[in-house]
Short mmCIF file of C-alpha atoms in Angstrom, two decimals:
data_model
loop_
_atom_site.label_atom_id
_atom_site.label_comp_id
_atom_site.label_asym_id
_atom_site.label_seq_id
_atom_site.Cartn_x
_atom_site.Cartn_y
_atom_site.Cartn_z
CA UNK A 1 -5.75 -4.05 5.69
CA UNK A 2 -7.93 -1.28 6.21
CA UNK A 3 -12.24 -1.50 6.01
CA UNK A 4 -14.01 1.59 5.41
CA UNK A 5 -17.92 2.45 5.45
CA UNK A 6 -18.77 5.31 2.45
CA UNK A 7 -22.12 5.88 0.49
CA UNK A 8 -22.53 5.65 -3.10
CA UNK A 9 -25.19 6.79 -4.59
CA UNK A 10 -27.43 7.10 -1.75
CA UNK A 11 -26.53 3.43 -0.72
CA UNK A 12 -23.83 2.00 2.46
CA UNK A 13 -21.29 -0.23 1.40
CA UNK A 14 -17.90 -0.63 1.98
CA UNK A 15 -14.35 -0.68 0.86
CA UNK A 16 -11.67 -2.97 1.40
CA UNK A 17 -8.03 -1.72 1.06
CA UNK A 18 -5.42 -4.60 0.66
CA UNK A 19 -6.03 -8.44 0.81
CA UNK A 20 -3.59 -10.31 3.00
CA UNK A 21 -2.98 -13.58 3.65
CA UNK A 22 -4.58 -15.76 6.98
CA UNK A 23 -0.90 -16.63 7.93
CA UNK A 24 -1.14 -17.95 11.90
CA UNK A 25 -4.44 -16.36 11.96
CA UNK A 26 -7.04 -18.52 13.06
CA UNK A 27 -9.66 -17.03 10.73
CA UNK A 28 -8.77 -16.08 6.58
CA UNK A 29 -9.50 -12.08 6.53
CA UNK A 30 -11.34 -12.52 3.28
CA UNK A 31 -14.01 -15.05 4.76
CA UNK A 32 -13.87 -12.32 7.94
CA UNK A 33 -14.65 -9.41 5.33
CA UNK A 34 -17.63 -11.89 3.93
CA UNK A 35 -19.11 -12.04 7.50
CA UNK A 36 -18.70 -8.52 7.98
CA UNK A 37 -20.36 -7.15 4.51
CA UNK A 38 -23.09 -9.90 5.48
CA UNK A 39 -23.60 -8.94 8.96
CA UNK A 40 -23.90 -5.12 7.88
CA UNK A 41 -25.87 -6.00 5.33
CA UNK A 42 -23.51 -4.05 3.19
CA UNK A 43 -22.34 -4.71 -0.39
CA UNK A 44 -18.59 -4.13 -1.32
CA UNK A 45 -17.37 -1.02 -3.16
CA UNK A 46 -14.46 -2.92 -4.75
CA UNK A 47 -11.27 -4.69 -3.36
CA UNK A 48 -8.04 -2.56 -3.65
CA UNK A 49 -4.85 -3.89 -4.00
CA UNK A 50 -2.13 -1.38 -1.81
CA UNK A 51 0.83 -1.65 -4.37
CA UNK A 52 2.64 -3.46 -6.68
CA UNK A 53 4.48 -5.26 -3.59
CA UNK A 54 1.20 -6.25 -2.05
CA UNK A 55 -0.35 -9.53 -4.18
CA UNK A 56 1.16 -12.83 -2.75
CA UNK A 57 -2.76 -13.75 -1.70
CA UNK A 58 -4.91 -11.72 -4.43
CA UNK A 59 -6.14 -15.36 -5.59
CA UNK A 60 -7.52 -15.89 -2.37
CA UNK A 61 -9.64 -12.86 -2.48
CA UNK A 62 -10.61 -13.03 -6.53
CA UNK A 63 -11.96 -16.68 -5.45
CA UNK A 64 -13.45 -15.36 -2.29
CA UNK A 65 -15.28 -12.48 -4.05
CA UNK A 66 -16.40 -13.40 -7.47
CA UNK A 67 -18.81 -10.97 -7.88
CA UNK A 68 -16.50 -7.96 -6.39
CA UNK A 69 -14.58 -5.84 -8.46
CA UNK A 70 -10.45 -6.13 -7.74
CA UNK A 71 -8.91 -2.97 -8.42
CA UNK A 72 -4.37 -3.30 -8.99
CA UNK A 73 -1.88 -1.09 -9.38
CA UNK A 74 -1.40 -1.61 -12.93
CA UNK A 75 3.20 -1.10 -13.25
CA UNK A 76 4.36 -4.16 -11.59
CA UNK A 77 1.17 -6.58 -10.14
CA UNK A 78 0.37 -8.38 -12.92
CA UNK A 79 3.64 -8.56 -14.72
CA UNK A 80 5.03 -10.62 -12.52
CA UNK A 81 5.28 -14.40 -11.73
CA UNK A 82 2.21 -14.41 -9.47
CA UNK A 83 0.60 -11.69 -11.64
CA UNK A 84 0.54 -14.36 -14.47
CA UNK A 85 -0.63 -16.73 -12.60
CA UNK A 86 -3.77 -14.60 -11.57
CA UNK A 87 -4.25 -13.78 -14.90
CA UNK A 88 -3.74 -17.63 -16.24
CA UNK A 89 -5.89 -18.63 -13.51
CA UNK A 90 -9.20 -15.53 -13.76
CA UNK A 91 -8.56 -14.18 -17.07
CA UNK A 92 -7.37 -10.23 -17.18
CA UNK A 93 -10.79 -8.66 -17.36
CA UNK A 94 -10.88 -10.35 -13.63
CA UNK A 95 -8.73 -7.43 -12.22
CA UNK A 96 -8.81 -3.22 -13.06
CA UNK A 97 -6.74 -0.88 -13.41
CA UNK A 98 -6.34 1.31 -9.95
CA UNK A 99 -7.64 4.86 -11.07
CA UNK A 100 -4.53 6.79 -10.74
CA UNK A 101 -6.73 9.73 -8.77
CA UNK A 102 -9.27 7.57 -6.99
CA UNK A 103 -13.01 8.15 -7.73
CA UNK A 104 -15.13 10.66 -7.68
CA UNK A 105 -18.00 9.10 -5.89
CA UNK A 106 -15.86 8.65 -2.59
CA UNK A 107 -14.53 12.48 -2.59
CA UNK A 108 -14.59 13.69 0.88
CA UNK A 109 -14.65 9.94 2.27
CA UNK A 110 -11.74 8.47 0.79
CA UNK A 111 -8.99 9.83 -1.51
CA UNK A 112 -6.60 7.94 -3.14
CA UNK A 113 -3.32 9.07 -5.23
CA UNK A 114 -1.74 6.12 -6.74
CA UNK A 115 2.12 6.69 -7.17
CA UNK A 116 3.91 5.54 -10.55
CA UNK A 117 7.18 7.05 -12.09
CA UNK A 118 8.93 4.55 -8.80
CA UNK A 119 10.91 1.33 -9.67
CA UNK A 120 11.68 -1.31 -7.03
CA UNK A 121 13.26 -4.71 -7.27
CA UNK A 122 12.98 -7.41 -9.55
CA UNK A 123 9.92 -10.10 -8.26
CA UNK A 124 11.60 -12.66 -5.41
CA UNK A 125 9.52 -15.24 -4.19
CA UNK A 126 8.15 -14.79 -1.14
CA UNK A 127 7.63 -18.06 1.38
CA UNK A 128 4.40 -18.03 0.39
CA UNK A 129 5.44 -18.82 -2.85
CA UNK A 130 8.46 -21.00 -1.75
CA UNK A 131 11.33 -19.37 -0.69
CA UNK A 132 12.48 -20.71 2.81
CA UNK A 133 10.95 -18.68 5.69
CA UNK A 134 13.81 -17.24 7.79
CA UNK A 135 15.06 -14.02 9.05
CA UNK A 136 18.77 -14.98 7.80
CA UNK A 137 17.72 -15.67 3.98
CA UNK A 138 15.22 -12.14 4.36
CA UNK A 139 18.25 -10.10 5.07
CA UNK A 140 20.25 -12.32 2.27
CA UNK A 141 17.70 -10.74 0.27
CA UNK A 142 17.31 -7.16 1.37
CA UNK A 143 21.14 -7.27 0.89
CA UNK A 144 20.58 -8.24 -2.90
CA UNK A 145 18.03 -6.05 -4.25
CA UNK A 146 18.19 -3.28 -6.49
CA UNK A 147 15.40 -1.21 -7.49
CA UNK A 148 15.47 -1.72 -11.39
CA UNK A 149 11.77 -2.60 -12.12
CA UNK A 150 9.21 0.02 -12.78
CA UNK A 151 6.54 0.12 -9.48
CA UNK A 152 3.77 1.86 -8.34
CA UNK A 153 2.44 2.74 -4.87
CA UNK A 154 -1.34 3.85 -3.29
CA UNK A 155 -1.71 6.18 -0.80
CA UNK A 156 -5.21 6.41 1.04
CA UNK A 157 -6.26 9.74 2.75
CA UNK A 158 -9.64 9.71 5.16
CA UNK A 159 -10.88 13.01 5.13
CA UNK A 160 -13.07 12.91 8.13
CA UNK A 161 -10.13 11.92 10.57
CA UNK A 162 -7.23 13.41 8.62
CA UNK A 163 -5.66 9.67 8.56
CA UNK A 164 -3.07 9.30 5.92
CA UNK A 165 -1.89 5.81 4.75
CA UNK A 166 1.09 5.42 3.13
CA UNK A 167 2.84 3.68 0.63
CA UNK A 168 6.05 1.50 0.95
CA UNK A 169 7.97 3.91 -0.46
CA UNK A 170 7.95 5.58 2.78
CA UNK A 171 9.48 3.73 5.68
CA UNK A 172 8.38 2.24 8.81
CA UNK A 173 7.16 4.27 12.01
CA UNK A 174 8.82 3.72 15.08
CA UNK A 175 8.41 5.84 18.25
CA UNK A 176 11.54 7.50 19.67
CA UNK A 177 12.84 4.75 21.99
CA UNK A 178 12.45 1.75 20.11
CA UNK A 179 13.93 -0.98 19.04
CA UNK A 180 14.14 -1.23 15.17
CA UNK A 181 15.07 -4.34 13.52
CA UNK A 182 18.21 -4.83 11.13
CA UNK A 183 16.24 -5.54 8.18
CA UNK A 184 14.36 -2.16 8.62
CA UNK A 185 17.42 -0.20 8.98
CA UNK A 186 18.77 -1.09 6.03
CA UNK A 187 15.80 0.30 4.35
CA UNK A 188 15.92 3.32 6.13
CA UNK A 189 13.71 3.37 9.78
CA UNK A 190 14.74 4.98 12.65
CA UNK A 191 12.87 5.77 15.51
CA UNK A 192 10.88 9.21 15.65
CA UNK A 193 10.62 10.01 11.72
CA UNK A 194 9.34 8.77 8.19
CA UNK A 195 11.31 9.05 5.12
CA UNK A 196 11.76 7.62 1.45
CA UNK A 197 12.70 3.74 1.64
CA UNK A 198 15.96 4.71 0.33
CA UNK A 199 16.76 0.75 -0.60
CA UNK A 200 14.05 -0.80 -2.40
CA UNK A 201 11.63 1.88 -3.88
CA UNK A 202 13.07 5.00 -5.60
CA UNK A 203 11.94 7.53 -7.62
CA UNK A 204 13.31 7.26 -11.43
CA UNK A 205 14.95 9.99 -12.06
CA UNK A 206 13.09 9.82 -15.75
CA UNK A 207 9.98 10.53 -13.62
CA UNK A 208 11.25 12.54 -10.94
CA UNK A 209 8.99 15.75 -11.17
CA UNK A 210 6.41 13.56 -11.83
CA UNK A 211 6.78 11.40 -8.13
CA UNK A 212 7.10 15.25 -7.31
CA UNK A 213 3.62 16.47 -8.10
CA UNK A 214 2.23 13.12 -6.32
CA UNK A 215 3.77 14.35 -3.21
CA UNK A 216 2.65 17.46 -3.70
CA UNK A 217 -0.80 16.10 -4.04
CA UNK A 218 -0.29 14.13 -1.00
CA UNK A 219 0.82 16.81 1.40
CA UNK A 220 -1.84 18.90 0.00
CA UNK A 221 -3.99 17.18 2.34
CA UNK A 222 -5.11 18.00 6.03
CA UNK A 223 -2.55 15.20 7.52
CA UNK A 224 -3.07 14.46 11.29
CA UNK A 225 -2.69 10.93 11.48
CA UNK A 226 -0.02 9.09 9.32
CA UNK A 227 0.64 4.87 9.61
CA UNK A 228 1.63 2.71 6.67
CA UNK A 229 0.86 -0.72 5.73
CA UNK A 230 2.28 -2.30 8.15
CA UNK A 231 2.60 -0.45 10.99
CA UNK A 232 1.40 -2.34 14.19
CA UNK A 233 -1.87 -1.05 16.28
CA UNK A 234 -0.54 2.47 18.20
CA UNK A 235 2.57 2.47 15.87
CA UNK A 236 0.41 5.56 14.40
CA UNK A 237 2.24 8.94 14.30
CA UNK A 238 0.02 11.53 15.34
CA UNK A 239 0.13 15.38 17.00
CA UNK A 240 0.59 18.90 15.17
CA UNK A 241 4.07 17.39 13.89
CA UNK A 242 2.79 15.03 11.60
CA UNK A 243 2.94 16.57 8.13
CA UNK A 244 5.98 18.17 9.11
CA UNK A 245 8.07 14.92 9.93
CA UNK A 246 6.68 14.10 7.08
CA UNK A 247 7.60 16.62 4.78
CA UNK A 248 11.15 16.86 6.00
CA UNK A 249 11.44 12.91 5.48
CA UNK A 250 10.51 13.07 1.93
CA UNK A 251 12.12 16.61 0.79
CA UNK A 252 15.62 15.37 2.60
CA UNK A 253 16.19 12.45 0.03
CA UNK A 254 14.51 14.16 -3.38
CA UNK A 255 17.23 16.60 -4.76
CA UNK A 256 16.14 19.95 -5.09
CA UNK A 257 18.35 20.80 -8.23
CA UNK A 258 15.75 18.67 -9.94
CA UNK A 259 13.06 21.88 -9.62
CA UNK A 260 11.17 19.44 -7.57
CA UNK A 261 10.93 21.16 -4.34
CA UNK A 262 9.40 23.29 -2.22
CA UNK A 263 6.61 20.87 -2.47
#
């Protein structure tokens, strides 16, 4: 989850990028966000859902923030089980449509490109919602996956520091030394580079050239700092290199017969 401070319309408030879940956390990030808008004195922006992966706890935040707006990525979120549930539960006028381009009020602040033409797997239950919560029945499910359903993914650039956030569609960072677990390999991490998640989110080829002009979009911007979703704090990758790992990662798994590259 990622907080940001912008000005709209001559007024502070801020913005709050992805909703997770409390977990083993001693404290429910929502009710921290709460005490945080309160203690700035700050109103929220909105409440923006990361991808169409990211919604297992969405209720939590809808019940949390009535009077906030809840933007979603509109392929996948609320088409599925949970999705229908929301929906069921808050009605649909509860939740927006993410703007595919961001908004115009937050140019130079934050920018946001939100990624369709992807698909991804079919919804599983996550232990949240059920499933039993164990590395062995994970990896049963990595293995069974196949990315069939049509997706969507956000990606969040800060101006001001050059930070990048990406979407699941790119894989994990790991520095060159470590230790990356099974599960991740299998999706494609490796220590010392970022590429396409070349297991569960792909581009379809229907909409190939169009997942090429949102990269294009993407790299368009001043990167200096790139971490995804769920990198861990220092798991950033950072230096003169970053766009070009980056880059290379992406451009080595689209195929440039499609007239999708250079980007």
């Amino acid at each position: 989850q990622k907080t940001n401070q912008v000005k709209v319309d001559g007024q502070d408030k801020l913005v709050i990028f992805g909703m997770p879940g409390q977990f083993k956390n001693p404290f429910h990030p929502a009710k921290l966000a709460r005490e945080l808008s309160q203690q700035l004195d700050m109103k929220l922006f909105g409440i923006l859902g990361q991808g169409g992966l990211h919604m297992a706890f969405i209720h939590e935040w809808a019940e949390e923030f009535p009077e906030v707006p809840i933007f979603v990525p509109p392929a996948r979120v609320l088409r599925t089980a949970p999705g229908r549930k929301l929906i069921d539960k808050f009605g649909k006028d509860r939740f927006t449509d993410f703007p595919a381009e961001g908004w115009a009020e937050l140019k130079g602040q934050l920018e946001f490109r939100l990624m369709d033409g992807l698909l991804v797997h079919v919804d599983v239950p996550t232990p949240n919602e059920g499933s039993k919560d164990s590395k062995l029945n994970m990896l049963k499910t990595m293995a069974k996956i196949k990315p069939v359903d049509p997706h969507d993914e956000v990606f969040c650039f800060h101006p001001p520091s050059g930070l990048l956030i990406g979407g699941d569609n790119l894989t994990w960072h790991f520095k060159d030394g470590e230790k990356v677990p099974l599960m991740l390999k299998m999706a494609g991490c490796k220590c010392g580079s970022v590429g396409l998640n070349k297991q569960a989110i792909v581009a379809d080829p229907v909409y190939k050239e169009r997942v090429a002009e949102h990269w294009r979009a993407i790299m368009a911007h001043d990167i200096r700092v790139y971490c995804g979703f769920h990198e861990r704090p220092g798991q950033a990758l950072e230096g003169p290199r970053v766009k070009d790992i980056l880059l290379r990662g992406v451009a080595a798994q689209m195929n440039p017969s499609a007239g999708c590259l250079p980007f």
